[in-house]
Amino acid sequence: LERQGQILVNAGQCPDWKLMIDSYSEDYNANRQELHISFPQAFMTKEARGYIDPQLWDEGITAGFVDYNFTARNGANNGASTPFANTGLRSGINLGAWRLRNESNYSYINRKGRFQSNRNYVQRDITSLKAQLTMGASYSSSQIFDSFRFKGVQLASDEAMLPESLRGYAPVVRGIAQSNATVEIRQNGFLVYSLNVPPGAFEISDFYPSGSNGDLEITVIEADGRKTISTQPFASLPQMVRRSTAHYSLAAGEYDNIRSGQANPLFGLAGLTYGVTDDITLFGGLLAADDFQAGNLGGTKNTSLGALSTNITHSKSKSDSGINKGQSLQFNYSKTMASMGTTFSLAGYRFSSDGYRTLSEHVADQNVIDSARPAGRTRTRLDVVINQTLGNQNYGMITLSANERKYWNLPGTSQQLNMGYANSWGSVSYSLNVLYSKYQQNLGNNNPAQVLFTVSMPLDPEGKARSHTSVTAQSGGYYNASSGVSGLIPGLNDTYYDTQISHDQKNMTSGSLGIRSYTPIARLDASYSQGQNTRSTTAGASGSLVVHSDGINLGQSLSDSFALAHVPGAQAGSRIGNFSGVTVGKNGYAVIPSTRPYQYNRINLNTQDLGSGIDIENTMLQVIPRRGSITKASFATTTGRRVQLELVDSNGKPLPFGSTVTNESDVQLAVVDAGGYALIMAENPTGTILVKRANQTCQGRYELPPKNPELQYERIRISILCQ
């Protein structure tokens, strides 16, 4: 027996638990022959909340799909037409555990068409390693180094394969209960976890906070009602992981430059993040390529002052100008002060020396084609994001985001400041934003400051229509005022409109009308706008086509993992209850556009749409897909005609209440009610039924009349003969 690496009992020994574990107790009741044993929760084997056995993960069926996003625009300015069209495609084929993917694009600009394939790769998950294996054209992990495009192979951790309660970062909450107690954990005033524990020490590690920041309030409620309240600091940064948790990435291949004929060096990459303690995470990595090497080392710490992170990267590269060596030092900070309503979402500072290069910058050095326009290597970078609630949000919220960059080989400084205030008064919402931008001594930008005010309010009690007004003003005298109405088109489900009219400082007026509809097979949108000497017409559609062994189905836009619901015999157009706009096609299949990998996904049927000629055993199914899988959810159905049988014996008297009606295969169809009636689903127009009552088995034969489409069910009288 071990606990936190300490051996408590060797194999073969008989332990004396009372001497070894505080708060251990046992009570033997001789009269009832019962032994009651109580161990502190900290010594018990615990399974993480949300754990799902990997054997239940579904790799899906063999199928293919194409997901598309089409946009087209035809504009005219002073009579000159400028047509444009673009179609983005994401397609794939699933074969067993493997997923073959392609991302491509077709564009039509200046009356010329161009097709470009952006990414081609094959991927599968590795269960034992909790990772994804990717081969082909992809992007490297941004866990340690800046992400870049490459062709090769990558093995990277997939946190989604962990139970939901172990994802992200959270500290271990420890304490001692004096009796059978309830432990409650709150963050920013919200209850995020509750657990009953026996007397003694307890450890809670499988909870997930409601956000990335906010100290934890731990309340221990004893059996007699006494409460003990303590506070544990909590703040996190993206690099932080839980204790003894490791995230890694390994990649090797060839840098993939989008410009043909330029340098594409071979490279190898390795990165690791590991939770050393409850509050400390260490991370680092190595990256090597032709004439380039880089190493990174860093760590994070959760403290009462907030989450702190620092890391340093050293690089060495060789180019035509010589050998470059340098470092990049980075600091990050995150903290929520709940009592003040202040959240520092992220504050970061980075300094890079003159000789420091990322791999992308090193490749750019090898591909200098225009010395008059240098790439612009970052020297310093400062980012700050602050959210401040006013009066517990009764007076709104203020947001502030600011960033500043300076460069080694470009003059001036890039700066951006965005301050915003948002609030609501009843059902009326309004906001004010101030934006200041400056880029490299503000070259070519004469309007660095901008102010935007917006207000929105409902026009009907149901909120199906809203008005929206905005006013924009910039330094230099520019302004624009616009007002419009948007909402749901009456009588048309999932179809919305948006109208707008605007006026600017040049006394020019323009207007627009847009319509967007969400259908079971696509999202469709169109708009028209016109101003002085200008007009523009746009149209768009996005959706998917799925090919499988039982046919082809059209559907909405797909996520990485999706499902096919199969409902044999269901009427076309029957709705899937928990997915907006998803309906069953003529072949009995419906495309469920999105599922969460490695988690339970519930698929419900709307029984009101199925029709009277179908019986279904269970209206809800659960699927647990793997990442990228096309999961099939098959509902067990029986189709036929609904028939109400009036069952009488040879003397014309109704059969007794509670008699069981079955078919010839002994499958139960119904139970006879108090009036001698039974409602069954008849799969065939003629057949024999069996009626079991007491110790007798009786039978009768039925023959259905021609189907009347106006009737929900038929009514026939059957004489039952008993042996």
XYZ file of C-alpha atoms in Angstrom:
723
model
C 0.000 0.000 0.000
C 1.407 3.376 -1.034
C 0.348 7.005 -0.674
C 2.169 9.814 -2.509
C 5.164 7.514 -3.045
C 5.475 6.450 0.628
C 5.233 2.706 1.347
C 2.697 2.120 4.131
C 2.436 -1.672 3.982
C 4.752 -4.188 2.345
C 3.369 -7.177 0.476
C 2.405 -10.050 2.772
C 2.068 -7.907 5.900
C -1.118 -7.657 7.945
C -1.536 -3.952 8.686
C -2.755 -2.338 11.888
C -4.730 0.450 10.292
C -5.374 2.284 13.571
C -1.629 2.821 14.075
C -0.998 3.779 10.475
C -3.895 6.055 9.535
C -5.394 8.866 11.597
C -9.200 8.867 11.759
C -9.424 5.189 10.746
C -12.257 3.460 12.617
C -13.989 0.095 12.719
C -17.107 -1.074 14.494
C -18.264 -4.712 14.733
C -21.901 -5.520 15.489
C -21.962 -9.131 16.710
C -25.752 -9.371 16.803
C -26.100 -8.423 13.112
C -22.747 -9.874 12.024
C -21.754 -6.524 10.485
C -18.323 -4.859 10.353
C -18.305 -1.117 9.599
C -14.949 0.303 8.418
C -14.224 3.993 7.822
C -11.139 5.159 5.857
C -10.323 8.842 5.280
C -11.168 9.860 1.731
C -7.520 10.729 0.986
C -6.540 7.022 1.285
C -9.268 5.694 -1.002
C -8.816 4.791 -4.656
C -10.744 7.370 -6.652
C -11.914 7.377 -10.246
C -12.041 10.779 -11.907
C -15.468 12.223 -12.548
C -16.472 11.824 -16.159
C -14.164 8.848 -16.768
C -15.233 6.780 -19.763
C -13.601 3.434 -20.515
C -11.640 3.802 -23.792
C -13.152 0.506 -24.941
C -16.417 2.446 -25.332
C -14.878 5.061 -27.641
C -16.414 4.577 -31.087
C -14.089 4.878 -34.093
C -17.129 5.248 -36.339
C -18.053 3.879 -39.754
C -16.429 3.977 -43.160
C -17.778 7.093 -44.884
C -16.778 10.258 -46.705
C -17.867 13.877 -46.595
C -17.442 17.301 -48.183
C -18.024 20.427 -46.116
C -18.357 23.616 -48.178
C -18.622 27.364 -47.624
C -19.565 29.365 -50.732
C -19.669 33.158 -51.019
C -20.221 35.352 -54.074
C -20.367 39.089 -54.541
C -21.002 41.354 -57.483
C -20.356 45.023 -56.831
C -20.514 48.076 -59.045
C -18.843 51.426 -58.464
C -19.679 54.162 -60.980
C -20.816 51.443 -63.367
C -17.666 49.272 -63.127
C -18.542 45.689 -62.134
C -16.270 43.668 -59.794
C -17.476 40.029 -59.533
C -15.935 37.786 -56.872
C -16.597 34.215 -55.713
C -14.921 31.858 -53.283
C -15.573 28.283 -52.195
C -13.798 26.744 -49.233
C -13.824 22.952 -49.108
C -12.997 20.547 -46.295
C -13.342 16.920 -47.286
C -12.394 13.579 -45.843
C -12.679 9.802 -45.855
C -12.783 7.635 -42.728
C -11.402 4.101 -42.947
C -11.404 2.320 -39.606
C -9.321 4.352 -37.160
C -7.744 6.476 -39.920
C -9.039 9.867 -41.102
C -7.875 11.225 -44.455
C -8.438 14.975 -44.744
C -8.074 17.668 -47.407
C -8.592 21.415 -47.156
C -8.774 23.329 -50.418
C -10.105 26.520 -51.899
C -11.447 27.744 -55.244
C -11.531 31.497 -55.885
C -12.752 33.581 -58.799
C -11.190 37.072 -58.861
C -10.755 39.492 -61.744
C -12.579 37.041 -63.993
C -9.943 34.357 -63.365
C -10.416 31.123 -61.435
C -7.831 29.476 -59.191
C -7.935 26.187 -57.256
C -5.504 25.597 -54.400
C -5.112 22.582 -52.110
C -4.004 23.898 -48.715
C -3.637 20.806 -46.517
C -3.559 17.048 -47.056
C -3.024 14.766 -44.100
C -4.014 11.478 -42.481
C -4.700 11.262 -38.761
C -5.648 8.788 -36.048
C -5.661 8.735 -32.260
C -3.342 6.550 -30.177
C -5.330 5.457 -27.125
C -2.435 4.225 -24.999
C -0.512 7.498 -25.500
C -3.550 9.820 -25.224
C -2.322 11.499 -28.391
C -3.077 12.222 -32.048
C -0.790 10.967 -34.816
C -0.803 13.222 -37.900
C 1.050 12.604 -41.175
C 1.072 14.961 -44.138
C 0.717 18.736 -44.474
C -0.252 20.242 -41.137
C 0.740 22.814 -38.503
C 3.093 22.247 -35.594
C 1.924 22.502 -31.996
C 2.136 25.978 -30.447
C 2.673 24.486 -26.985
C 6.335 25.600 -26.714
C 7.438 27.250 -29.973
C 5.533 29.400 -32.462
C 3.398 27.247 -34.746
C 4.435 26.833 -38.390
C 3.260 24.924 -41.442
C 5.130 21.727 -42.343
C 4.990 18.436 -44.211
C 5.851 15.418 -42.112
C 4.696 13.522 -39.025
C 3.537 14.765 -35.622
C 2.555 13.022 -32.385
C 0.906 15.379 -29.895
C -1.088 14.976 -26.679
C -4.857 15.339 -26.939
C -6.273 16.617 -23.655
C -9.805 15.729 -24.795
C -8.920 12.055 -24.224
C -8.714 12.727 -20.477
C -11.859 12.759 -18.293
C -13.454 16.192 -18.386
C -12.670 16.723 -14.684
C -8.913 16.330 -15.346
C -8.599 18.730 -18.275
C -6.966 22.080 -17.867
C -5.314 23.185 -14.652
C -6.690 23.019 -11.116
C -4.869 22.668 -7.796
C -5.476 19.816 -5.354
C -7.781 20.831 -2.495
C -6.791 19.226 0.822
C -8.314 19.357 4.273
C -9.499 17.379 7.299
C -13.071 16.473 8.200
C -13.921 15.889 11.860
C -16.998 13.786 11.025
C -19.008 12.598 8.051
C -18.972 15.933 6.276
C -19.813 17.731 3.041
C -17.063 19.633 1.245
C -18.152 22.510 -1.008
C -15.838 24.415 -3.355
C -16.865 27.839 -4.625
C -15.217 30.162 -7.111
C -16.250 33.806 -7.492
C -19.317 32.971 -5.398
C -20.467 30.034 -7.563
C -20.571 26.435 -6.328
C -18.334 24.348 -8.627
C -18.002 21.111 -6.632
C -19.631 19.257 -3.726
C -18.585 15.944 -2.150
C -19.494 13.892 0.929
C -16.398 12.580 2.778
C -15.829 10.348 5.835
C -13.876 11.586 8.882
C -10.180 12.282 8.332
C -8.014 13.740 5.600
C -9.477 14.372 2.149
C -8.018 15.247 -1.264
C -10.049 16.607 -4.191
C -8.351 16.780 -7.573
C -11.116 16.013 -10.087
C -12.968 19.328 -10.123
C -12.830 21.909 -12.879
C -13.088 25.605 -12.005
C -15.684 27.806 -13.678
C -12.980 29.988 -15.236
C -9.262 30.474 -15.485
C -9.118 32.784 -12.457
C -10.660 33.282 -9.041
C -9.544 32.074 -5.602
C -11.293 28.972 -4.261
C -13.446 29.075 -1.119
C -13.525 25.647 0.600
C -16.339 24.994 3.085
C -16.359 21.860 5.268
C -19.850 21.282 6.715
C -19.659 18.797 9.615
C -22.423 16.375 10.586
C -23.570 18.678 13.411
C -23.805 21.689 11.067
C -20.502 23.348 12.030
C -18.740 25.055 9.128
C -15.049 25.579 8.513
C -14.211 27.993 5.680
C -10.784 28.442 4.102
C -9.434 30.086 0.947
C -6.997 28.625 -1.570
C -5.340 30.838 -4.209
C -6.144 29.937 -7.789
C -5.122 31.477 -11.081
C -3.921 29.799 -14.255
C -2.146 30.385 -17.541
C -2.342 28.348 -20.771
C 0.929 26.497 -20.024
C -0.253 25.165 -16.638
C -1.280 21.517 -16.157
C -2.301 19.416 -13.161
C 0.123 17.591 -10.932
C 1.792 14.538 -12.536
C 0.160 15.388 -15.895
C 2.340 15.523 -19.009
C 1.574 17.125 -22.379
C 4.036 16.499 -25.189
C 4.526 17.086 -28.893
C 6.965 15.447 -31.303
C 7.279 16.453 -34.956
C 9.673 15.930 -37.846
C 9.555 16.796 -41.510
C 10.024 19.669 -43.919
C 9.078 23.309 -43.390
C 6.271 24.103 -45.854
C 6.667 27.559 -47.373
C 3.544 28.763 -49.183
C 5.747 30.458 -51.796
C 7.113 28.051 -54.376
C 10.819 27.949 -55.107
C 11.868 29.122 -51.624
C 13.736 27.416 -48.771
C 11.974 24.550 -46.991
C 14.473 23.184 -44.439
C 14.153 19.817 -42.721
C 13.460 20.025 -38.990
C 12.824 18.065 -35.789
C 10.836 19.300 -32.795
C 10.169 18.039 -29.251
C 8.211 19.757 -26.480
C 7.121 18.705 -22.979
C 4.941 20.272 -20.279
C 4.787 18.570 -16.872
C 2.970 19.330 -13.626
C 5.689 18.955 -10.983
C 3.579 19.909 -7.961
C 0.087 21.194 -7.283
C 1.228 24.741 -8.099
C 4.313 24.409 -10.320
C 4.463 23.450 -13.998
C 7.719 23.149 -15.930
C 7.986 23.118 -19.711
C 10.626 23.147 -22.397
C 11.527 22.016 -25.885
C 14.122 21.644 -28.607
C 13.816 22.633 -32.271
C 16.496 21.877 -34.865
C 16.538 22.535 -38.612
C 19.051 23.160 -41.386
C 21.318 25.974 -40.075
C 18.960 26.586 -37.148
C 18.747 25.429 -33.511
C 16.537 26.624 -30.656
C 15.903 25.561 -27.066
C 13.225 26.674 -24.622
C 12.901 26.310 -20.843
C 10.229 27.794 -18.602
C 7.899 27.355 -15.676
C 4.672 28.588 -14.106
C 3.641 29.098 -10.492
C 0.194 29.520 -8.926
C 0.544 31.979 -6.006
C -1.659 34.109 -3.782
C -0.662 37.054 -5.990
C -1.796 35.310 -9.183
C -0.393 32.946 -11.787
C 3.140 33.787 -12.929
C 4.986 32.334 -15.899
C 8.425 32.916 -17.365
C 10.428 31.223 -20.095
C 13.524 31.860 -22.146
C 14.277 30.684 -25.671
C 17.774 30.652 -27.148
C 18.274 30.396 -30.919
C 21.229 30.081 -33.254
C 20.830 30.468 -36.992
C 23.007 30.885 -40.065
C 22.191 32.970 -43.118
C 24.032 34.756 -45.918
C 24.632 37.674 -43.530
C 26.410 35.419 -41.002
C 25.630 33.611 -37.745
C 22.888 34.996 -35.510
C 22.569 34.169 -31.798
C 20.024 35.560 -29.398
C 17.437 35.054 -26.675
C 13.770 35.782 -26.188
C 12.567 36.272 -22.602
C 8.849 36.194 -21.809
C 6.761 36.920 -18.682
C 3.022 36.314 -18.230
C 0.656 37.109 -15.371
C -2.995 36.306 -14.640
C -5.189 37.140 -11.635
C -8.794 37.710 -10.570
C -9.641 39.929 -7.602
C -13.238 38.867 -6.997
C -13.843 41.329 -4.146
C -13.003 44.200 -6.495
C -14.569 42.665 -9.601
C -11.257 42.912 -11.440
C -9.812 40.289 -13.776
C -6.390 40.432 -15.365
C -7.165 37.909 -18.114
C -3.604 38.068 -19.383
C -0.711 40.440 -18.981
C 2.476 39.586 -20.830
C 5.821 41.084 -21.744
C 8.404 39.731 -24.161
C 11.886 40.921 -25.087
C 13.880 39.468 -27.977
C 17.509 40.324 -28.628
C 18.718 41.403 -32.062
C 20.156 37.995 -32.939
C 17.090 35.978 -31.928
C 15.130 34.217 -34.681
C 12.070 32.011 -34.780
C 12.148 29.241 -37.368
C 9.804 31.247 -39.615
C 12.065 34.300 -39.329
C 15.090 32.121 -40.123
C 13.350 30.825 -43.255
C 12.449 34.410 -44.203
C 16.151 35.326 -43.933
C 16.880 32.626 -46.504
C 14.174 33.966 -48.840
C 14.835 37.731 -48.941
C 13.315 38.879 -52.222
C 12.562 42.537 -51.443
C 15.121 44.267 -49.242
C 13.048 47.456 -49.339
C 10.374 45.778 -47.238
C 11.962 44.013 -44.263
C 9.933 41.398 -42.407
C 9.905 43.222 -39.080
C 11.374 41.171 -36.223
C 9.794 41.884 -32.843
C 12.016 43.542 -30.230
C 9.542 44.013 -27.369
C 5.887 43.145 -26.972
C 3.497 44.129 -24.181
C -0.093 42.815 -23.892
C -2.637 43.675 -21.187
C -6.304 42.652 -20.878
C -8.371 43.865 -17.895
C -12.083 43.377 -17.122
C -13.712 45.426 -14.360
C -17.304 44.977 -13.173
C -19.023 47.968 -11.606
C -21.275 47.478 -8.596
C -21.574 43.690 -9.002
C -22.446 44.268 -12.686
C -25.452 46.451 -11.794
C -23.589 49.344 -13.356
C -22.067 47.431 -16.252
C -18.565 46.303 -17.144
C -15.444 48.080 -18.355
C -12.921 46.255 -20.541
C -9.434 47.378 -21.434
C -7.026 45.759 -23.864
C -3.730 47.251 -24.930
C -0.681 46.061 -26.818
C 2.523 47.623 -27.953
C 5.256 46.300 -30.253
C 8.690 47.570 -31.158
C 10.862 46.127 -33.904
C 14.561 45.685 -34.577
C 14.473 46.406 -38.270
C 11.459 48.712 -38.610
C 11.117 52.312 -37.368
C 8.577 53.427 -34.829
C 6.171 51.592 -32.557
C 2.900 49.745 -33.141
C 0.287 50.500 -30.502
C -3.338 49.597 -30.011
C -5.659 50.545 -27.143
C -9.289 49.469 -26.847
C -11.495 50.646 -24.002
C -15.117 49.590 -23.741
C -18.133 49.978 -21.504
C -21.255 47.801 -21.754
C -24.477 47.747 -19.770
C -28.213 47.231 -20.094
C -31.327 48.975 -18.869
C -34.123 46.460 -18.753
C -34.217 44.883 -22.209
C -32.215 47.745 -23.762
C -28.483 47.072 -24.138
C -25.853 49.651 -25.024
C -22.074 49.928 -25.302
C -19.346 52.501 -25.895
C -15.945 51.636 -27.363
C -12.870 53.796 -27.928
C -10.106 52.458 -30.181
C -6.688 54.002 -30.724
C -4.277 52.489 -33.264
C -0.811 53.440 -34.389
C 1.422 51.443 -36.734
C 5.137 52.198 -37.266
C 5.025 55.969 -36.770
C 1.421 55.931 -38.036
C 2.515 55.895 -41.690
C -0.516 56.159 -43.969
C -2.996 56.318 -41.082
C -4.435 59.776 -40.487
C -7.334 58.597 -38.321
C -5.759 56.717 -35.397
C -8.668 57.307 -32.944
C -12.180 55.900 -33.296
C -15.299 55.995 -31.099
C -18.263 53.625 -31.504
C -21.592 53.820 -29.657
C -24.294 51.151 -30.112
C -27.751 50.609 -28.636
C -30.194 47.736 -29.183
C -33.766 47.188 -27.984
C -36.618 44.715 -28.657
C -39.605 45.798 -30.752
C -42.017 43.136 -29.494
C -42.585 41.307 -26.190
C -41.218 37.996 -27.541
C -37.974 39.603 -28.713
C -38.405 38.312 -32.274
C -37.441 41.710 -33.678
C -34.876 44.226 -32.425
C -33.764 47.649 -33.484
C -30.081 48.554 -33.473
C -28.417 51.929 -33.856
C -24.721 52.779 -33.991
C -22.671 55.937 -34.399
C -18.994 55.849 -35.409
C -16.651 58.831 -35.301
C -12.943 59.037 -36.175
C -10.305 61.682 -35.757
C -10.091 63.677 -38.981
C -13.796 64.481 -39.117
C -15.183 61.161 -40.353
C -18.455 59.877 -38.905
C -21.126 57.368 -39.816
C -24.564 56.849 -38.275
C -26.629 53.760 -39.021
C -29.896 52.307 -37.814
C -31.767 49.139 -38.637
C -34.105 46.341 -37.624
C -33.383 42.613 -37.480
C -35.351 39.590 -36.412
C -37.230 36.419 -37.302
C -39.423 36.461 -40.410
C -42.987 35.639 -39.241
C -44.178 32.210 -40.366
C -40.719 31.029 -41.404
C -38.768 28.979 -38.882
C -35.043 29.729 -38.620
C -35.156 32.497 -41.259
C -33.962 35.951 -40.245
C -33.770 39.395 -41.833
C -31.598 42.445 -41.255
C -32.239 45.908 -42.662
C -30.025 48.962 -42.253
C -29.693 52.537 -43.440
C -26.622 54.713 -42.846
C -25.497 58.300 -43.320
C -21.950 59.769 -43.239
C -20.191 63.151 -43.025
C -20.245 63.534 -46.805
C -24.056 63.577 -46.661
C -24.123 60.219 -48.450
C -26.875 57.727 -47.621
C -26.829 53.988 -48.202
C -29.093 51.078 -47.311
C -28.986 47.307 -47.190
C -31.247 44.281 -46.783
C -30.056 40.822 -45.792
C -31.751 37.459 -45.305
C -30.294 34.351 -43.657
C -32.010 30.969 -43.405
C -30.936 27.859 -41.510
C -32.338 24.817 -43.292
C -31.764 21.106 -42.550
C -29.333 20.841 -45.478
C -27.537 24.214 -45.540
C -27.284 27.747 -44.272
C -28.336 30.197 -46.992
C -27.855 33.953 -47.015
C -28.265 36.836 -49.440
C -28.017 40.603 -49.227
C -28.321 43.723 -51.336
C -26.898 47.159 -50.580
C -26.945 50.417 -52.495
C -25.459 53.839 -52.037
C -24.605 56.825 -54.166
C -22.992 55.449 -57.359
C -22.466 52.029 -55.686
C -24.386 48.825 -55.318
C -23.521 45.315 -54.216
C -25.243 41.924 -54.258
C -23.973 38.972 -52.220
C -25.052 35.355 -51.834
C -23.713 32.515 -49.764
C -24.302 28.933 -48.740
C -22.610 26.551 -46.358
C -23.373 22.929 -45.679
C -22.175 19.394 -46.197
C -22.581 16.223 -48.219
C -22.025 12.853 -46.511
C -21.570 9.601 -48.444
C -22.040 6.292 -46.603
C -22.996 2.677 -47.320
C -26.742 3.444 -47.282
C -26.703 6.496 -49.520
C -25.980 10.219 -49.605
C -27.245 12.843 -47.193
C -27.044 16.629 -47.218
C -26.582 18.449 -43.930
C -25.419 21.525 -42.112
C -21.753 22.519 -41.755
C -19.751 19.847 -39.946
C -17.359 19.973 -37.033
C -14.315 17.723 -36.682
C -16.451 14.857 -35.301
C -20.069 14.278 -36.317
C -22.695 11.535 -36.415
C -25.326 9.901 -38.587
C -28.637 9.082 -36.901
C -30.475 6.174 -38.567
C -34.226 5.955 -37.946
C -35.643 3.222 -40.249
C -39.190 3.967 -41.377
C -39.262 7.548 -40.070
C -41.019 10.140 -42.176
C -38.741 12.479 -44.098
C -38.524 15.726 -42.163
C -38.790 14.168 -38.690
C -36.790 16.340 -36.316
C -33.872 15.357 -34.126
C -34.916 16.861 -30.811
C -31.687 18.321 -29.436
C -30.210 19.686 -32.700
C -31.717 22.814 -34.233
C -32.901 22.341 -37.810
C -31.667 18.733 -38.164
C -34.221 16.414 -39.794
C -34.358 12.866 -41.161
C -33.899 12.417 -44.921
C -35.782 10.125 -47.284
C -33.329 7.272 -46.627
C -33.966 7.393 -42.869
C -30.661 9.154 -42.022
C -30.004 12.529 -40.423
C -26.643 14.306 -40.292
C -25.821 15.383 -36.727
C -23.339 18.198 -37.499
C -21.355 18.211 -34.271
C -20.358 15.780 -31.528
C -17.881 16.099 -28.647
C -15.072 13.544 -28.909
C -14.444 11.134 -26.018
C -17.605 12.268 -24.204
C -21.206 11.128 -23.963
C -23.360 12.696 -26.690
C -27.123 12.267 -26.406
C -29.219 12.103 -29.569
C -32.982 12.489 -29.066
C -35.862 11.970 -31.470
C -38.925 14.185 -31.652
C -41.628 11.497 -31.492
C -44.354 13.916 -32.643
C -42.848 13.904 -36.138
C -42.352 10.156 -36.545
C -45.918 9.393 -37.614
C -48.362 6.759 -36.410
C -46.855 3.959 -38.492
C -43.657 3.557 -36.495
C -42.777 2.211 -33.052
C -39.441 2.986 -31.454
C -37.865 1.156 -28.536
C -35.830 4.088 -27.197
C -36.102 7.737 -28.218
C -32.624 8.579 -26.887
C -29.222 7.087 -27.752
C -25.752 7.862 -26.443
C -22.636 7.838 -28.600
C -19.000 8.320 -27.538
C -17.047 9.246 -30.695
C -13.310 9.395 -31.168
C -11.841 12.567 -32.622
C -12.650 12.846 -36.314
C -15.006 9.866 -36.316
C -18.300 9.577 -38.193
C -20.441 7.789 -35.627
C -23.615 5.925 -36.533
C -26.491 6.017 -34.044
C -29.073 3.396 -35.057
C -32.543 3.543 -33.499
C -34.450 0.237 -33.284
C -37.843 0.766 -34.920
C -40.846 -1.243 -35.983
C -42.955 -0.067 -38.914
C -46.469 -1.029 -39.883
C -50.031 0.131 -39.250
C -51.464 1.162 -35.916
C -54.553 -0.977 -35.162
C -56.992 -0.981 -32.252
C -58.226 -4.514 -31.739
C -61.568 -5.259 -30.088
C -60.948 -8.737 -28.649
C -63.940 -10.963 -27.856
C -64.353 -14.651 -27.042
C -66.569 -17.140 -28.862
C -69.575 -15.792 -26.939
C -68.863 -12.197 -27.983
C -67.711 -11.116 -24.520
C -64.625 -8.883 -24.144
C -61.433 -10.623 -23.089
C -60.433 -9.996 -19.471
C -58.358 -7.002 -18.420
C -54.592 -7.639 -18.263
C -54.432 -10.361 -20.903
C -51.155 -10.209 -22.877
C -51.185 -9.862 -26.676
C -48.162 -11.247 -28.565
C -47.282 -12.134 -32.145
C -46.390 -15.603 -33.376
C -42.747 -14.990 -32.368
C -43.896 -14.413 -28.767
C -43.002 -10.702 -28.891
C -45.373 -8.723 -26.671
C -47.501 -6.220 -28.607
C -49.942 -4.902 -26.000
C -51.995 -5.555 -22.847
C -55.791 -5.776 -23.011
C -57.496 -2.820 -21.294
C -60.637 -2.857 -19.160
C -62.903 -2.633 -22.216
C -61.302 -5.558 -24.021
C -59.302 -3.365 -26.418
C -55.600 -3.542 -27.375
C -53.630 -1.089 -29.540
C -50.940 -2.873 -31.573
C -48.512 -2.165 -34.399
C -49.327 -4.569 -37.227
C -46.281 -5.167 -39.423
C -48.289 -7.118 -42.043
C -51.816 -6.568 -43.445
C -52.781 -10.091 -42.327
C -51.533 -12.203 -39.465
C -52.188 -14.182 -36.308
C -52.059 -12.881 -32.735
C -51.811 -14.831 -29.487
C -53.592 -13.828 -26.274
C -52.358 -15.218 -22.954
C -54.731 -15.169 -19.985
C -54.402 -17.147 -16.758
C -53.187 -20.581 -17.893
C -54.706 -20.337 -21.362
C -53.196 -19.343 -24.705
C -55.738 -18.173 -27.245
C -55.337 -17.053 -30.812
C -57.129 -15.120 -33.509
C -56.497 -14.008 -37.060
C -56.837 -10.467 -38.400
C -57.093 -8.962 -41.867
C -56.712 -5.198 -42.285
C -58.907 -3.173 -44.647
C -57.324 -0.916 -47.311
C -55.377 1.894 -45.630
C -57.225 5.145 -45.066
C -54.656 8.017 -44.902
C -57.104 10.154 -42.909
C -57.113 7.707 -39.974
C -54.417 7.652 -37.304
C -55.234 3.991 -36.632
C -57.624 1.263 -37.792
C -60.362 -0.393 -35.672
C -61.260 -4.055 -36.177
C -63.062 -6.744 -34.159
C -61.457 -10.165 -33.703
C -62.945 -13.315 -32.262
C -60.400 -15.132 -30.113
C -60.518 -18.930 -29.807
C -59.121 -20.559 -26.667
C -58.099 -24.213 -26.334
